[in-house]
XYZ file of C-alpha atoms in Angstrom:
401
model
C 35.892 -4.149 10.038
C 35.865 -0.489 9.004
C 33.217 0.726 6.579
C 34.287 1.422 2.999
C 33.702 4.154 0.442
C 34.050 4.059 -3.331
C 36.926 6.142 -4.665
C 37.579 6.111 -8.441
C 35.959 2.691 -8.732
C 37.798 1.203 -5.741
C 36.881 0.786 -2.077
C 38.769 2.664 0.614
C 38.154 2.418 4.357
C 36.617 5.139 6.413
C 33.230 6.185 4.984
C 29.830 4.510 5.287
C 27.385 4.600 2.415
C 23.655 4.019 2.451
C 21.706 2.013 -0.143
C 21.607 5.001 -2.506
C 25.352 5.630 -2.323
C 25.030 8.725 -0.128
C 27.740 9.458 2.433
C 25.986 8.825 5.749
C 28.917 9.788 8.018
C 28.905 13.419 6.911
C 25.115 13.766 7.252
C 23.537 15.564 10.198
C 21.466 13.267 12.376
C 18.005 14.676 11.402
C 18.791 14.280 7.710
C 20.097 10.760 8.297
C 16.908 9.803 10.160
C 14.818 11.278 7.355
C 16.785 9.320 4.757
C 16.426 6.070 6.697
C 12.700 6.659 7.179
C 12.323 7.264 3.446
C 14.212 4.062 2.635
C 12.076 2.044 5.041
C 8.858 3.560 3.712
C 9.783 2.679 0.129
C 10.377 -0.932 1.243
C 7.241 -1.183 3.385
C 5.502 -3.891 1.265
C 8.605 -6.108 1.275
C 9.254 -5.625 4.990
C 5.606 -6.275 5.771
C 5.654 -9.480 3.727
C 8.757 -10.736 5.533
C 7.094 -10.083 8.890
C 3.835 -11.770 7.847
C 5.576 -14.865 6.461
C 7.638 -15.270 9.632
C 4.625 -14.827 11.891
C 2.468 -17.168 9.777
C 5.104 -19.915 9.937
C 5.417 -19.640 13.723
C 1.669 -19.563 14.321
C 1.028 -22.469 11.934
C 3.636 -24.598 13.694
C 2.188 -23.734 17.101
C -1.351 -24.567 15.924
C -0.202 -27.857 14.383
C 1.517 -28.833 17.612
C -1.509 -27.844 19.673
C -3.796 -29.959 17.467
C -1.295 -32.867 17.425
C -1.180 -33.012 13.624
C 0.857 -35.872 12.179
C 3.127 -33.695 9.978
C 3.255 -30.029 11.165
C 5.658 -29.416 8.268
C 2.775 -29.178 5.780
C 0.896 -26.674 7.918
C 3.984 -24.459 8.073
C 4.687 -24.758 4.333
C 1.061 -24.032 3.463
C 1.029 -20.938 5.692
C 4.179 -19.648 3.987
C 2.778 -20.301 0.500
C -0.566 -18.648 1.281
C 0.992 -15.526 2.826
C 1.525 -13.307 -0.228
C 2.360 -9.681 -0.971
C -1.300 -8.631 -1.119
C -4.503 -9.844 0.526
C -6.028 -10.536 -2.898
C -3.140 -12.768 -3.898
C -3.358 -14.596 -0.563
C -7.052 -15.257 -1.155
C -6.466 -16.677 -4.620
C -3.508 -18.774 -3.464
C -5.428 -20.177 -0.493
C -8.419 -21.077 -2.655
C -6.241 -22.766 -5.293
C -4.291 -24.637 -2.638
C -7.398 -25.885 -0.820
C -9.161 -26.960 -4.029
C -6.049 -28.755 -5.260
C -5.503 -30.413 -1.890
C -9.064 -31.675 -1.566
C -9.040 -32.954 -5.148
C -5.702 -34.694 -4.630
C -6.864 -36.219 -1.340
C -10.048 -37.598 -2.890
C -8.348 -39.079 -5.963
C -5.230 -40.302 -4.161
C -7.243 -41.728 -1.268
C -9.653 -43.651 -3.504
C -6.836 -45.131 -5.593
C -4.725 -45.968 -2.538
C -7.559 -47.655 -0.649
C -9.137 -49.653 -3.477
C -6.134 -50.644 -5.647
C -3.884 -53.324 -4.102
C -0.154 -52.519 -3.878
C 1.516 -55.136 -1.740
C 5.001 -55.033 -3.310
C 7.349 -52.455 -4.844
C 6.336 -53.164 -8.457
C 2.646 -52.717 -7.692
C 3.444 -49.527 -5.747
C 5.437 -48.212 -8.715
C 2.558 -48.932 -11.091
C 0.093 -47.332 -8.694
C 2.302 -44.237 -8.415
C 2.086 -43.844 -12.190
C -1.697 -44.215 -12.037
C -1.852 -41.505 -9.374
C 0.549 -39.030 -10.988
C -0.245 -39.249 -14.712
C -3.866 -38.008 -14.768
C -3.272 -35.300 -12.178
C -0.141 -34.105 -13.981
C -2.177 -33.888 -17.199
C -4.884 -31.933 -15.372
C -2.267 -29.540 -13.973
C -0.845 -29.049 -17.470
C -4.232 -27.716 -18.589
C -4.925 -25.834 -15.340
C -1.707 -24.901 -13.455
C -3.752 -23.670 -10.486
C -4.371 -27.368 -9.618
C -0.728 -28.426 -9.567
C -0.842 -29.080 -5.817
C -3.304 -31.949 -6.398
C -0.471 -34.091 -7.769
C 1.725 -33.473 -4.729
C -1.151 -34.177 -2.340
C -2.085 -37.458 -4.004
C 1.548 -38.618 -3.852
C 1.699 -37.811 -0.126
C -1.531 -39.710 0.522
C -0.126 -42.724 -1.342
C 3.430 -42.823 -0.011
C 3.188 -41.611 3.594
C 1.461 -44.862 4.742
C 4.358 -46.860 3.279
C 6.866 -44.890 5.392
C 4.959 -44.565 8.655
C 2.414 -46.632 10.555
C -0.679 -44.806 9.356
C -3.694 -45.909 7.350
C -4.391 -44.320 3.909
C -7.648 -42.782 5.114
C -5.859 -41.282 8.120
C -3.133 -39.923 5.811
C -5.777 -38.236 3.656
C -7.533 -36.677 6.642
C -4.213 -35.495 8.111
C -3.285 -33.848 4.839
C -6.558 -31.882 4.684
C -6.209 -30.788 8.304
C -2.580 -29.729 7.870
C -3.327 -27.699 4.751
C -6.459 -26.244 6.341
C -4.563 -25.077 9.413
C -1.804 -23.561 7.275
C -4.217 -21.835 4.893
C -6.332 -20.354 7.675
C -3.235 -19.164 9.523
C -1.802 -17.562 6.394
C -5.083 -15.801 5.602
C -5.561 -14.505 9.149
C -2.042 -13.095 9.221
C -2.471 -11.565 5.742
C -5.728 -9.902 6.816
C -4.619 -8.457 10.142
C -0.824 -7.990 10.178
C 0.201 -4.946 8.121
C -2.263 -5.905 5.364
C -1.349 -4.781 1.851
C -4.369 -4.240 -0.400
C -3.964 -5.171 -4.047
C -6.045 -2.175 -5.180
C -3.514 0.253 -3.717
C -0.707 -1.698 -5.347
C -2.579 -1.601 -8.667
C -2.879 2.184 -8.522
C 0.831 2.407 -7.777
C 1.604 0.211 -10.797
C -0.671 2.331 -12.977
C 1.023 5.536 -11.824
C 4.439 4.029 -12.561
C 3.233 3.039 -16.047
C 2.182 6.638 -16.702
C 5.612 7.868 -15.659
C 7.295 5.380 -17.991
C 5.002 6.528 -20.795
C 6.013 10.131 -20.134
C 9.702 9.202 -20.433
C 9.051 7.206 -23.601
C 6.950 9.933 -25.228
C 9.649 12.516 -24.606
C 12.251 10.311 -26.278
C 9.971 9.331 -29.151
C 9.083 12.904 -30.090
C 12.738 13.900 -29.817
C 13.468 11.076 -32.254
C 11.528 12.937 -34.942
C 14.433 15.363 -35.174
C 17.359 13.025 -34.519
C 15.937 9.556 -35.145
C 15.840 6.502 -32.903
C 17.417 3.108 -33.439
C 15.421 -0.083 -33.075
C 17.140 -1.061 -29.819
C 16.122 2.225 -28.204
C 12.541 1.802 -29.388
C 12.365 -1.740 -28.039
C 13.779 -0.742 -24.651
C 11.228 2.032 -24.275
C 8.263 -0.101 -25.264
C 9.359 -3.223 -23.385
C 9.613 -1.337 -20.109
C 6.049 -0.090 -20.475
C 4.847 -3.538 -21.514
C 6.357 -5.186 -18.438
C 4.768 -2.560 -16.205
C 1.338 -3.133 -17.754
C 1.668 -6.922 -17.436
C 2.364 -6.470 -13.729
C -0.609 -4.114 -13.482
C -2.827 -6.753 -15.093
C -1.732 -9.338 -12.537
C -2.278 -7.036 -9.574
C -5.638 -5.892 -10.984
C -6.774 -9.528 -10.959
C -5.795 -9.788 -7.302
C -7.657 -6.542 -6.590
C -10.770 -8.017 -8.197
C -10.514 -10.978 -5.777
C -10.546 -8.476 -2.920
C -13.542 -6.640 -4.390
C -15.433 -9.922 -4.783
C -15.368 -10.494 -1.021
C -15.886 -6.841 -0.084
C -12.338 -6.125 1.101
C -11.660 -3.332 -1.400
C -14.804 -1.312 -2.038
C -14.637 0.898 -5.078
C -14.201 0.671 -8.810
C -12.775 -2.137 -10.878
C -9.230 -1.525 -12.110
C -9.970 -3.081 -15.528
C -11.212 0.147 -17.241
C -8.064 1.973 -16.153
C -5.930 -0.881 -17.463
C -7.703 -0.750 -20.836
C -7.073 2.992 -21.062
C -3.378 2.504 -20.342
C -3.187 -0.222 -22.994
C -4.668 2.194 -25.539
C -2.137 4.842 -24.524
C 0.645 2.337 -25.017
C -0.716 1.594 -28.511
C -0.561 5.323 -29.241
C 3.108 5.318 -28.249
C 3.711 2.350 -30.536
C 2.271 4.337 -33.465
C 4.349 7.386 -32.561
C 7.395 5.134 -32.258
C 6.893 3.850 -35.788
C 6.728 7.413 -37.056
C 9.841 8.333 -35.064
C 11.912 5.514 -36.550
C 13.415 8.072 -38.947
C 13.815 11.857 -38.524
C 11.372 14.134 -40.305
C 12.675 15.795 -43.489
C 14.619 18.998 -42.822
C 11.897 21.238 -44.171
C 9.346 19.614 -41.863
C 11.663 19.876 -38.890
C 12.037 23.599 -39.493
C 8.299 24.176 -39.748
C 6.977 21.647 -37.215
C 9.849 21.269 -34.759
C 8.699 24.022 -32.400
C 5.066 22.851 -32.400
C 6.120 19.246 -31.799
C 8.301 20.302 -28.888
C 5.352 22.090 -27.272
C 3.161 19.011 -27.812
C 5.827 16.861 -26.192
C 6.177 19.125 -23.159
C 2.394 19.360 -22.667
C 1.848 15.606 -23.124
C 4.665 14.485 -20.827
C 3.608 17.001 -18.177
C 0.053 15.680 -18.399
C 1.173 12.069 -17.960
C 3.401 12.862 -14.982
C 0.769 15.019 -13.280
C -1.804 12.277 -13.899
C 0.486 9.769 -12.182
C 0.688 12.038 -9.131
C -3.089 12.532 -9.187
C -3.651 8.771 -9.320
C -1.426 8.154 -6.311
C -3.060 10.891 -4.234
C -6.614 10.272 -5.566
C -6.970 13.804 -6.899
C -8.811 15.044 -9.961
C -7.091 14.767 -13.331
C -5.011 17.758 -14.445
C -6.558 20.117 -17.018
C -6.277 19.070 -20.652
C -6.204 22.629 -21.976
C -2.378 22.892 -22.377
C -2.307 19.651 -24.379
C -5.304 20.706 -26.480
C -3.741 24.106 -27.220
C -0.379 22.564 -28.161
C -2.069 20.058 -30.469
C -4.190 22.823 -32.034
C -1.025 24.821 -32.765
C 0.546 21.738 -34.332
C -2.566 21.049 -36.434
C -2.617 24.678 -37.637
C 1.041 24.432 -38.621
C 0.392 21.177 -40.477
C -2.468 22.830 -42.359
C -0.175 25.717 -43.315
C 2.487 23.288 -44.554
C -0.061 21.536 -46.736
C -1.421 24.824 -48.136
C 2.080 25.825 -49.134
C 2.532 22.531 -50.964
C 5.587 21.485 -48.974
C 4.360 17.895 -48.802
C 4.593 17.469 -52.583
C 8.343 17.042 -52.450
C 8.118 14.218 -49.918
C 8.514 10.562 -50.802
C 5.679 8.109 -50.244
C 7.324 6.829 -47.073
C 7.799 10.352 -45.727
C 4.178 11.252 -46.465
C 3.053 8.109 -44.630
C 5.208 9.089 -41.645
C 3.805 12.642 -41.728
C 0.145 11.589 -41.633
C 0.690 8.664 -39.246
C 2.198 11.056 -36.709
C -0.792 13.386 -36.907
C -3.237 10.506 -36.489
C -1.313 9.112 -33.499
C -1.303 12.497 -31.748
C -5.063 12.873 -32.277
C -5.606 9.402 -30.788
C -3.343 10.327 -27.896
C -5.500 13.340 -27.077
C -8.696 11.239 -27.173
C -7.188 8.699 -24.812
C -6.032 11.508 -22.524
C -9.711 12.436 -22.172
C -10.504 8.845 -21.290
C -7.649 8.841 -18.759
C -9.092 11.993 -17.170
C -12.439 10.223 -16.749
C -10.757 7.213 -15.126
C -8.876 9.457 -12.683
C -11.858 11.621 -11.801
C -14.106 8.660 -11.045
C -11.610 7.461 -8.426
C -11.658 10.705 -6.460
C -13.465 10.215 -3.117
C -16.893 11.802 -3.031
C -17.090 15.170 -1.277
C -19.866 17.619 -0.540
C -20.741 19.673 -3.574
C -19.432 22.859 -2.000
C -16.015 21.314 -1.336
C -15.589 19.206 -4.452
C -12.979 20.285 -6.960
C -14.191 20.745 -10.539
C -13.569 17.796 -12.845
C -11.013 18.123 -15.607
C -12.022 18.236 -19.207
């Protein structure tokens, strides 16, 4: 079948498009190779995960067959479950799975061995005894949900095959152990993806989203912003920070076992949360445009603050990715000083007297939010500078303010 291109919203044969919509047929070969390499590089974590999961499944099945395990299926499934996007997540998943399995084996094995169940009604009652307490435990601690499944397997497998309950329990532990070890080994040695690097990428992306939001929020002081726009801006940042929190927890698991030497990601996360709170305060002030007289006097100063602040956030994101020192704060400090001077002049001239109570509240809330933003920029600079690799004093770049 011939490739298709999009013409006026419809497909026509003859032109191949890549994932970004670019015309690949008209591209010179070096540019096409560069584009493909860029696409593959951007998908490296996902491609690496697919390779690790496939390899873990094959190795777990081979190991289960070599050890003559009763149900190789559980070794393969465990290996797939344990093999995660980052090494830290694999560690946490493996630990949760092993703890849940051992707990389920102990409880299910004891109940199965010591409680008679010679007919279907007794087996049904015993199934309820096995499931109910473990399901309640999993409701309070979801990390132990696998204990319920394990106990059910220990109880029911002997009724379907010629195996004793104690043998079923031992087989289950061995199968899960083989799968967990296989998944961890593959996660450690086959294109390993460290959670700390992923956390820094998430943090950099959050800074870029904050830069976009801040630009729109400050522009809203002259044209206003509707509630839907405000929610979209803030929700995107919130989702990014939630993901960062999850990945930071995985990075801490790596640090705990010495896989990711370096600093904890929690202080950086707290700084980003404070920056998001600053944007929330600015967003409240930007819910309505400033009065015309204030726009005329403060519009230019606010625009300079917006340019300096968004540039600082974007440059900080680049610095975080490349582990460079934080950019200088001087442009932001100068822009905010100019704005503060203009505010002082407006107050001396008595222009605030004609404002309503709500407008005065907006006026002062904006100033307070910008001051807090500058303080948290200083904190962000500290977080970035402390992550720069140590260098000899003669070669080290000077730290930002």
